[in-house]
XYZ file of C-alpha atoms in Angstrom:
689
model
C 59.318 63.373 37.461
C 58.463 60.999 40.278
C 62.174 60.373 40.830
C 62.820 64.064 40.816
C 60.155 64.623 43.436
C 61.619 61.849 45.577
C 65.056 63.425 45.474
C 63.587 66.786 46.372
C 61.699 65.254 49.259
C 64.858 63.518 50.420
C 66.735 66.818 50.310
C 64.085 68.492 52.407
C 64.178 65.638 54.910
C 67.986 65.865 55.194
C 67.755 69.607 55.685
C 65.104 69.194 58.376
C 67.206 66.565 60.124
C 70.279 68.816 60.044
C 68.262 71.705 61.425
C 66.925 69.459 64.167
C 70.445 68.295 65.072
C 71.711 71.869 64.974
C 68.860 72.960 67.192
C 69.724 70.278 69.715
C 73.423 71.191 69.493
C 72.620 74.799 70.254
C 70.363 73.795 73.109
C 72.602 71.335 74.928
C 72.464 71.341 78.677
C 76.010 72.607 79.312
C 75.261 75.745 77.300
C 72.238 76.634 79.407
C 73.214 79.145 82.129
C 70.008 78.363 84.007
C 71.135 74.827 84.718
C 73.046 74.000 87.919
C 76.824 74.126 87.523
C 77.178 70.471 88.522
C 74.742 69.404 85.807
C 76.537 71.501 83.178
C 79.894 70.037 84.170
C 78.568 66.475 84.002
C 76.932 67.042 80.631
C 80.002 68.615 79.033
C 82.407 66.101 80.516
C 80.331 63.275 79.038
C 80.709 64.770 75.562
C 84.494 65.204 75.680
C 87.111 62.964 74.134
C 90.273 62.077 76.010
C 92.206 64.555 73.820
C 89.803 67.335 74.708
C 90.027 66.524 78.405
C 93.820 66.504 78.471
C 93.900 69.786 76.560
C 91.855 71.407 79.312
C 94.565 70.468 81.812
C 97.232 72.443 79.940
C 98.223 76.066 80.504
C 100.752 77.543 78.073
C 102.539 80.887 77.727
C 101.106 83.373 75.251
C 104.426 83.466 73.395
C 104.000 79.782 72.526
C 100.347 80.129 71.530
C 98.441 80.873 68.347
C 94.710 80.537 67.651
C 95.521 77.386 65.681
C 97.428 75.901 68.635
C 94.456 76.643 70.887
C 92.127 74.941 68.433
C 94.282 71.945 67.578
C 95.329 70.997 71.127
C 92.111 72.109 72.891
C 94.269 74.205 75.267
C 92.423 75.031 78.474
C 94.381 78.052 79.635
C 96.922 80.689 78.675
C 99.108 82.909 80.813
C 101.391 85.888 80.667
C 104.540 85.343 82.671
C 106.285 88.326 84.269
C 106.871 90.904 81.544
C 105.098 88.897 78.833
C 103.045 91.483 76.966
C 101.399 91.914 73.533
C 104.009 94.534 72.638
C 106.451 96.731 74.604
C 104.013 99.648 74.745
C 100.780 97.678 74.841
C 97.595 99.615 75.539
C 94.533 98.218 77.262
C 92.946 97.733 73.854
C 96.003 95.791 72.689
C 95.578 93.422 75.624
C 91.872 92.925 74.918
C 92.452 92.243 71.235
C 95.213 89.731 71.993
C 93.144 87.794 74.533
C 90.111 87.737 72.248
C 92.167 86.478 69.324
C 93.331 83.490 71.335
C 89.838 82.987 72.726
C 88.336 82.826 69.258
C 90.672 79.933 68.548
C 89.285 78.076 71.573
C 85.672 78.890 70.719
C 86.118 77.438 67.239
C 86.665 73.926 68.624
C 83.958 71.267 68.402
C 82.562 71.956 71.864
C 83.499 75.636 72.047
C 85.037 75.462 75.517
C 86.548 78.872 76.346
C 90.097 79.087 77.638
C 90.895 80.973 80.848
C 93.712 83.529 80.698
C 95.818 84.013 83.835
C 98.357 86.604 84.925
C 100.424 87.564 87.971
C 98.530 90.543 89.371
C 100.239 90.483 92.750
C 100.181 94.192 93.637
C 97.765 95.572 91.119
C 97.765 94.694 87.423
C 101.541 94.927 87.520
C 102.362 93.742 83.984
C 100.378 96.533 82.352
C 101.712 99.989 81.586
C 99.872 102.771 83.443
C 98.053 100.380 85.776
C 97.789 101.229 89.470
C 100.640 99.620 91.423
C 99.715 98.987 95.043
C 102.162 98.369 97.899
C 103.498 94.837 98.036
C 101.962 92.514 100.631
C 104.591 93.118 103.322
C 103.418 96.728 103.434
C 99.747 95.812 103.383
C 100.376 93.573 106.378
C 101.670 96.622 108.248
C 98.305 98.362 107.721
C 96.331 95.635 109.553
C 93.393 96.979 107.494
C 91.245 94.166 106.079
C 88.720 96.528 104.522
C 91.550 98.253 102.667
C 92.905 95.017 101.202
C 89.415 94.042 100.109
C 89.106 97.346 98.241
C 92.560 96.776 96.729
C 91.366 93.350 95.587
C 88.304 94.859 93.947
C 90.342 97.566 92.215
C 92.875 95.014 90.992
C 90.103 92.764 89.681
C 88.559 95.647 87.763
C 91.867 96.571 86.131
C 92.662 92.955 85.260
C 89.217 92.386 83.779
C 89.517 95.652 81.860
C 92.286 94.057 79.792
C 90.191 90.977 79.012
C 91.833 88.716 81.619
C 89.608 86.800 84.090
C 92.199 85.021 86.264
C 94.807 86.458 88.676
C 97.576 84.444 90.324
C 96.967 86.137 93.679
C 97.046 86.340 96.632
C 100.286 84.924 97.982
C 99.404 83.654 101.455
C 102.857 82.427 102.425
C 103.863 82.910 106.051
C 107.442 84.125 105.579
C 109.539 82.981 108.523
C 112.926 84.187 107.276
C 113.471 87.585 105.585
C 116.462 86.216 103.692
C 113.899 84.661 101.329
C 113.636 86.570 98.054
C 109.849 86.361 98.073
C 109.334 87.621 101.612
C 107.752 90.865 100.370
C 104.998 88.757 98.779
C 104.042 87.573 102.276
C 101.799 89.686 104.493
C 103.548 88.679 107.699
C 105.535 86.207 109.757
C 102.392 85.852 111.884
C 99.822 83.296 110.776
C 96.843 85.166 112.198
C 97.666 88.322 110.287
C 98.052 86.403 107.025
C 94.699 84.755 107.682
C 93.083 88.156 108.174
C 94.543 89.454 104.940
C 92.875 86.693 102.908
C 89.994 89.169 102.883
C 91.525 90.348 99.606
C 89.946 87.255 97.995
C 86.489 88.727 98.551
C 87.657 91.856 96.748
C 89.080 89.891 93.833
C 86.204 87.436 93.449
C 83.268 89.125 95.169
C 81.287 88.358 98.310
C 80.016 84.788 98.592
C 76.213 84.510 98.615
C 74.722 83.438 101.916
C 74.154 79.730 102.159
C 76.910 78.835 99.692
C 78.608 75.510 100.196
C 82.047 75.857 101.737
C 84.966 74.992 99.474
C 83.118 75.721 96.247
C 84.698 78.439 94.075
C 82.765 81.640 93.490
C 83.285 84.605 91.149
C 80.649 87.326 91.274
C 80.595 88.838 87.796
C 82.309 90.440 84.832
C 84.286 92.886 86.977
C 85.710 90.108 89.191
C 88.424 87.525 88.605
C 89.190 83.988 89.701
C 91.764 84.219 92.484
C 94.628 81.866 93.307
C 95.908 81.125 96.825
C 99.616 80.324 96.645
C 102.018 78.587 97.143
C 100.764 75.385 98.715
C 102.257 74.862 101.238
C 105.018 76.101 103.619
C 106.922 77.996 100.918
C 107.723 80.649 103.520
C 109.526 78.262 105.831
C 112.462 77.027 103.762
C 115.841 76.499 105.408
C 117.869 79.759 105.469
C 115.112 81.367 103.378
C 116.446 79.837 100.163
C 113.845 80.035 97.406
C 112.371 76.713 96.247
C 114.320 74.922 98.971
C 113.247 72.461 101.655
C 111.027 73.297 104.623
C 111.807 71.134 107.633
C 108.900 71.190 110.034
C 106.743 69.071 112.272
C 103.122 68.275 111.484
C 102.076 70.547 114.333
C 104.064 73.503 112.941
C 102.789 72.834 109.423
C 99.165 72.840 110.529
C 99.485 75.738 112.975
C 101.776 78.095 111.022
C 101.581 77.479 107.276
C 98.237 75.790 106.633
C 95.650 78.068 108.330
C 95.583 80.765 105.598
C 94.355 78.059 103.229
C 91.440 77.296 105.559
C 90.346 80.923 105.322
C 90.901 81.122 101.568
C 88.770 78.053 100.913
C 85.998 79.318 103.184
C 86.027 82.549 101.157
C 85.512 80.632 97.917
C 88.963 80.899 96.350
C 88.817 79.388 92.865
C 92.300 77.920 92.515
C 95.343 76.939 94.551
C 98.899 77.009 93.179
C 101.433 74.454 94.392
C 104.848 75.512 95.702
C 108.197 74.778 94.086
C 109.554 73.987 97.527
C 109.827 70.657 99.299
C 108.374 69.636 102.637
C 110.659 67.463 104.737
C 112.439 66.385 101.570
C 109.410 65.695 99.360
C 108.670 67.988 96.442
C 105.290 69.619 96.927
C 104.393 69.083 93.252
C 104.434 65.337 93.981
C 102.910 65.446 97.473
C 99.620 63.594 97.100
C 99.066 63.348 100.849
C 98.738 67.119 101.095
C 97.335 68.041 97.657
C 94.682 65.331 97.453
C 94.542 63.913 100.961
C 94.457 67.213 102.841
C 93.546 70.070 100.487
C 90.924 68.282 98.402
C 89.623 65.601 100.744
C 89.977 66.994 104.266
C 89.451 70.696 103.465
C 86.939 69.826 100.721
C 88.416 72.262 98.203
C 86.365 72.086 94.983
C 88.304 74.468 92.758
C 91.290 73.402 90.686
C 94.917 72.965 91.699
C 97.492 74.447 89.347
C 101.234 73.903 89.154
C 103.754 76.702 89.163
C 105.782 77.618 86.053
C 107.473 74.367 84.942
C 106.881 73.215 88.497
C 106.477 69.560 87.622
C 109.835 69.583 85.809
C 111.522 70.270 89.167
C 110.193 67.136 90.795
C 113.379 65.528 89.499
C 116.950 66.714 89.896
C 118.131 67.982 87.535
C 114.816 69.381 86.318
C 113.156 67.647 83.368
C 115.544 64.689 83.600
C 112.686 62.169 83.758
C 109.695 64.033 82.414
C 107.324 61.070 82.095
C 107.835 60.380 85.790
C 107.223 64.063 86.607
C 103.943 63.996 84.693
C 102.869 60.786 86.414
C 103.852 61.962 89.900
C 102.228 65.402 89.614
C 98.902 64.303 88.125
C 98.637 61.360 90.519
C 99.351 63.729 93.415
C 96.313 65.786 92.439
C 97.483 68.657 90.239
C 94.660 69.499 87.832
C 96.129 72.129 85.523
C 99.809 72.123 84.609
C 101.672 75.290 83.719
C 103.823 74.094 80.827
C 104.786 77.391 79.235
C 106.532 75.977 76.189
C 106.773 72.181 75.993
C 103.043 71.528 75.886
C 103.284 68.970 73.069
C 105.605 66.795 75.134
C 103.353 67.055 78.170
C 100.246 66.140 76.161
C 102.003 63.168 74.546
C 103.298 61.858 77.868
C 99.992 62.288 79.689
C 98.113 60.660 76.813
C 100.466 57.673 76.922
C 100.113 57.348 80.699
C 96.320 57.397 80.507
C 96.050 55.020 77.557
C 98.326 52.557 79.304
C 96.399 52.889 82.578
C 99.248 54.339 84.640
C 96.833 57.178 85.388
C 93.152 56.237 85.676
C 90.560 58.141 83.668
C 88.798 58.981 86.937
C 91.767 61.182 87.877
C 91.531 62.987 84.523
C 87.780 63.437 84.913
C 88.283 64.878 88.408
C 90.818 67.388 87.121
C 88.712 68.485 84.151
C 85.536 68.694 86.251
C 87.275 71.105 88.599
C 88.529 73.262 85.732
C 85.088 73.355 84.103
C 83.459 74.140 87.455
C 85.527 77.317 87.752
C 84.843 78.311 84.135
C 81.080 77.816 84.514
C 80.971 79.528 87.911
C 82.624 82.677 86.630
C 80.357 82.932 83.589
C 83.106 82.308 81.068
C 80.823 80.295 78.773
C 78.286 83.150 78.638
C 80.872 85.926 78.289
C 84.026 84.445 76.784
C 85.095 87.576 74.900
C 86.156 90.847 76.476
C 84.779 94.190 75.380
C 86.023 97.741 75.777
C 83.531 98.881 78.406
C 86.040 98.878 81.274
C 89.135 100.341 79.611
C 89.051 103.443 81.815
C 89.412 101.327 84.957
C 93.143 100.843 84.364
C 95.078 103.388 86.399
C 91.916 105.290 87.307
C 92.117 108.131 89.770
C 89.819 106.280 92.162
C 92.191 103.303 92.241
C 95.226 105.544 92.671
C 93.563 107.147 95.679
C 93.143 103.702 97.240
C 96.810 102.986 96.552
C 97.834 106.315 98.095
C 95.776 105.485 101.183
C 97.483 102.101 101.353
C 100.912 103.745 101.217
C 100.028 106.078 104.092
C 98.727 103.256 106.264
C 101.660 100.947 105.489
C 104.406 103.307 106.678
C 105.942 102.289 109.995
C 107.673 104.937 112.113
C 110.590 103.252 113.867
C 112.312 106.303 115.370
C 111.247 109.911 115.822
C 113.910 112.161 117.250
C 117.091 111.415 119.145
C 115.088 111.852 122.330
C 111.391 111.398 123.037
C 111.085 115.081 123.867
C 112.470 116.226 120.521
C 110.474 114.599 117.683
C 111.426 115.425 114.110
C 108.185 114.293 112.490
C 105.926 115.581 111.180
C 108.240 117.772 109.139
C 107.500 121.466 108.667
C 106.201 122.283 105.202
C 107.602 125.778 105.339
C 111.390 125.916 105.425
C 114.021 127.820 103.514
C 115.805 124.853 101.908
C 115.343 121.092 102.221
C 117.715 118.411 100.971
C 116.345 115.185 99.491
C 119.008 112.536 98.925
C 119.323 108.858 98.048
C 118.929 106.588 95.036
C 115.287 105.734 95.783
C 113.844 109.231 96.109
C 113.303 109.759 92.397
C 112.997 106.245 90.998
C 109.542 104.863 90.326
C 110.874 101.403 89.505
C 112.769 101.137 92.783
C 109.757 102.125 94.877
C 107.530 99.593 93.076
C 109.934 96.650 93.440
C 109.836 93.314 91.645
C 106.862 92.019 89.686
C 106.409 95.441 88.071
C 106.204 95.760 84.267
C 109.011 93.193 84.009
C 109.466 90.035 86.074
C 112.424 91.555 87.950
C 110.992 95.073 87.990
C 112.785 98.064 86.509
C 114.808 101.169 87.306
C 113.858 104.732 86.437
C 110.694 106.672 85.732
C 109.938 105.838 82.104
C 108.189 102.449 82.149
C 104.874 103.346 83.706
C 102.883 106.149 85.339
C 103.100 107.180 88.976
C 104.403 109.699 91.475
C 107.931 109.378 92.828
C 108.583 110.121 96.468
C 110.551 113.214 95.428
C 107.647 114.592 93.418
C 105.344 113.827 96.309
C 107.577 115.856 98.612
C 107.635 118.758 96.180
C 103.835 118.756 96.038
C 103.487 118.609 99.812
C 105.705 121.492 100.930
C 104.949 125.189 100.897
C 105.520 126.782 97.465
C 108.230 128.967 98.975
C 110.211 125.985 100.286
C 113.160 125.151 98.050
C 113.659 121.397 97.483
C 117.129 120.304 96.365
C 117.667 116.744 95.181
C 121.125 115.177 95.176
C 121.337 111.400 94.900
C 124.722 111.111 96.627
C 125.823 114.530 97.893
C 129.306 115.161 99.273
C 129.984 116.704 102.660
C 130.837 120.163 101.319
C 127.542 120.335 99.444
C 125.608 119.219 102.508
C 127.216 121.684 104.924
C 127.437 124.746 102.682
C 123.789 125.107 101.608
C 122.077 125.943 104.889
C 119.549 123.128 104.606
C 116.916 123.095 107.346
C 116.757 119.295 107.318
C 117.179 116.323 104.990
C 115.077 113.424 103.752
C 117.173 110.395 102.767
C 115.464 107.694 100.690
C 117.519 104.520 100.177
C 116.924 100.780 100.063
C 116.946 97.589 98.058
C 116.958 97.327 94.288
C 114.077 95.393 92.673
C 114.247 91.606 92.666
C 111.947 88.623 92.275
C 112.049 85.060 93.553
C 115.511 83.470 93.884
C 117.218 86.625 92.641
C 116.204 88.264 95.904
C 117.637 85.623 98.216
C 120.143 87.393 100.480
C 122.403 86.071 103.199
C 123.448 89.525 104.467
C 120.377 91.769 103.985
C 122.490 94.902 103.681
C 121.386 98.107 101.984
C 123.149 98.308 98.607
C 125.852 100.928 98.160
C 125.948 103.867 98.255
C 122.948 103.816 100.596
C 124.857 103.395 103.875
C 127.371 106.135 103.048
C 124.550 108.506 102.058
C 122.929 107.901 105.444
C 126.201 108.489 107.305
C 127.170 111.523 105.292
C 123.835 113.342 105.277
C 122.598 112.410 108.743
C 126.030 113.079 110.237
C 125.698 116.716 109.192
C 121.976 117.523 109.156
C 118.809 116.664 110.969
C 117.454 113.869 108.847
C 114.658 111.370 108.361
C 115.654 108.146 106.610
C 113.015 106.374 104.536
C 113.855 102.731 103.810
C 112.464 101.237 100.588
C 112.710 97.473 100.949
C 110.794 94.237 100.735
C 111.814 93.207 104.252
C 113.777 94.379 107.274
C 117.399 95.166 106.397
C 120.556 95.881 108.385
C 120.050 99.316 109.933
C 121.406 99.083 113.491
C 124.910 100.450 112.640
C 123.386 103.764 111.496
C 120.789 104.318 114.204
C 122.926 106.729 116.219
C 123.154 109.286 113.387
C 119.541 108.956 112.228
C 117.021 111.362 113.739
C 113.898 109.676 112.373
C 113.461 106.333 110.602
C 110.555 105.168 108.445
C 109.995 101.727 106.932
C 108.142 102.374 103.665
C 108.454 98.826 102.239
C 107.712 98.782 98.483
C 105.003 101.436 98.223
C 104.188 101.168 94.517
C 103.211 103.891 92.096
C 101.701 106.422 94.496
C 104.701 107.996 96.236
C 102.592 110.965 97.304
C 101.360 108.767 100.147
C 104.830 108.890 101.725
C 104.827 112.678 101.733
C 101.277 112.752 103.127
C 102.554 111.249 106.364
C 106.037 112.793 106.550
C 104.527 116.268 106.564
C 101.645 115.493 108.894
C 98.632 115.577 106.603
C 98.004 112.088 107.959
C 99.350 110.341 111.016
C 101.663 107.340 111.216
C 99.606 104.261 112.113
C 101.505 101.295 110.583
C 102.810 98.467 112.758
C 105.563 96.032 111.821
C 104.229 92.892 110.186
C 107.730 91.434 110.530
C 110.301 91.377 113.311
C 113.188 93.782 112.613
C 116.394 91.979 113.574
C 119.606 93.460 114.961
C 121.967 91.223 112.984
C 121.406 88.494 110.395
C 123.078 86.026 112.763
C 119.813 86.029 114.715
C 117.805 84.683 111.755
C 115.407 83.066 111.554
C 113.782 84.936 114.442
C 110.036 85.339 114.770
C 107.675 86.521 117.442
C 107.432 83.893 120.175
C 110.874 82.363 119.581
C 112.959 81.648 122.727
C 115.904 83.709 121.392
C 113.715 86.701 120.507
C 115.846 89.841 120.858
C 114.926 92.213 118.029
C 115.930 95.747 117.187
C 112.213 96.450 116.736
C 109.679 93.778 117.735
C 106.781 92.496 115.692
C 103.894 94.951 115.988
C 106.135 97.927 116.794
C 105.302 101.310 115.304
C 105.395 104.822 116.721
C 102.451 107.090 116.122
C 102.129 110.755 115.346
C 99.167 113.056 115.147
C 98.324 114.849 111.952
C 98.975 118.580 111.886
C 95.251 119.215 112.333
C 94.972 116.908 115.342
C 98.107 118.359 116.903
C 96.699 121.844 116.481
C 93.461 120.880 118.211
C 95.124 119.052 121.098
C 97.799 121.733 121.416
C 95.333 124.553 121.951
C 94.889 126.171 118.547
C 91.214 125.334 118.658
C 90.953 127.280 121.941
C 92.293 130.503 120.466
C 88.804 131.920 119.772
C 88.183 131.702 123.524
C 91.353 133.724 124.120
C 90.199 136.329 121.642
C 86.760 136.543 123.247
C 88.401 137.289 126.597
C 90.604 139.924 124.995
C 87.683 141.590 123.255
C 85.656 141.619 126.499
C 88.515 143.212 128.381
C 89.078 145.690 125.575
C 85.497 146.951 125.771
C 85.942 147.724 129.482
C 89.100 149.757 128.916
C 89.298 153.490 128.530
C 90.202 154.809 125.082
C 93.439 156.228 126.450
C 94.841 152.748 126.952
C 94.028 151.347 123.518
C 97.497 151.669 122.084
C 98.992 149.882 125.061
C 96.376 147.144 124.694
C 97.113 146.748 120.997
C 100.653 145.694 121.813
C 99.388 143.216 124.391
C 96.800 141.745 121.970
C 99.570 141.153 119.407
C 101.444 139.133 122.019
C 98.206 137.313 122.887
C 97.845 136.030 119.319
C 100.883 133.819 119.729
C 100.143 132.682 123.272
C 99.095 128.997 123.543
C 100.148 127.810 127.016
C 97.838 128.176 129.992
C 100.550 129.825 132.091
C 101.243 132.462 129.436
C 97.525 133.064 129.021
C 97.140 133.751 132.764
C 100.051 136.157 132.616
C 98.435 137.948 129.697
C 95.181 138.426 131.597
C 97.090 139.917 134.547
C 98.856 142.299 132.163
C 95.549 143.368 130.650
C 94.059 143.998 134.058
C 97.026 146.173 134.945
C 96.732 148.072 131.682
C 93.101 148.954 132.347
C 93.860 150.634 135.666
């Protein structure tokens, strides 16, 4: 009996001890949101094994992941590459469920460190069906509207968060110096100052920084905001001949005055992460450039977020890629990269990094620095308190409010390059009421073409089936008078054009979608049959040509036949915005964010260059007045005054002259000019005698 009691007492003591340990485990410092972030980071880091730390430095593609992989390797981050989706027709709920499933794997680890899921949301939540697709950055640069890009950032963040994803690989703050580069449309401008101004989008994505915040420290405001990523560090927009991932040859002065300043602004605005460029700088691969990643970005600029590689970026340190992977791991981590995007070969990366640390090729201090930065971002954004997504924001994706912002962005991004064959004979705005109007060109009724690359798939798509939006053609149909007949012919022949009595034509042509190196172009010509459509239609009708492209293209040979020319860039899903301006509901206000060259032989050519001789200079853009403004300035608003005069005169007339006056009043209703009005008054005075 005594022995029995002793065993029972021992059992109670063990239970009490376990409860005490459990209580402490649940009340550890790093789990307390009321503790300072620095204290939480230090506490958690001190509890982690080397395996757990290295796992945090790994980002893998969702296709390679399972909850068990997340748990076993302590994976710190997942991503969706371009077009990587839960299923081909994935709903918002499908996205949430997928992210949460992976997250539950991470939360089941010993320390329960949540993973952070990242995605390329570079012009809206562009991987997701039915999301709002905003104009690409080249168009946003043409708006010069920093408040607009901030609102676009906020809308994008809401749609990304709605799918359970807290991290967006945006914005691209490259200063594109050569339009032959296939990523030039991801750049706001060739002008450093304009790119700096457009970093305001970070405050939309992440939220406004609280007053008194320390500069360089990442900040994410809440559950409807995302961690942003300034990319690609640095000088990716300056490669020789605009070849993607190539070498940028530049002086220190040019580097610091042209390519680096947007990073100053991004860090001041609290950007959470910085992505390193595939390109080289003066022959050195940026993924191995410790002088700039650690020496400049982290030490001199005091950036406290984490630095992430690009997709298999460290593999390309060597040539051919992945030919000496251990060296690539050593060079990249030593240079200061904190999180490595290893979409598929994560086991090899983990093994190599583990070996390098155990054998003291890489000091543990470097690992601790990397993991501290990653944890800092996760704590700052509240990921430990809210690791799982819910369904409360599902209606944010593709909402009407966001589409209205996108439509506004389209209107403000359009640049009017020519309006009439003489200044006294403008074609725009177009009349809404006409008998018949021809719309021609491959891009008029193609949602994929007007959205461009990085839309649904990595390289974009063609057609109208893959997502929701309004084509330019449908926007035109909605804008015109119901009695105006719109005829669409993608590539009409001359007989069709000349035999249908069209009042005028709208030709919409341009580039096909492309992304990264697939968009590199040495000639920058409009793909066939675009040029022949321009020549054929505009040679026989009054026409406005709308160019859909990610950059300036060869247009000079066709200028003589074109009546009006509009650069619409890559407007995204809301094509109605194009029609809003063509027909005068809103005025043209956009200004070129890039120099429009005459011939490709001039390239590279940027504002301020000694050989600067453009077709249209940087900052060029004609303006129009909306129909309402034109009516006011043209005298329509003064018509009541005319009528008052007529009524006053009428009262003074004898009844016998009323019929004669009636005819004069009818004429007076269409009189707008001052000279004609004076003549009318004289006629009335004569009629009353």
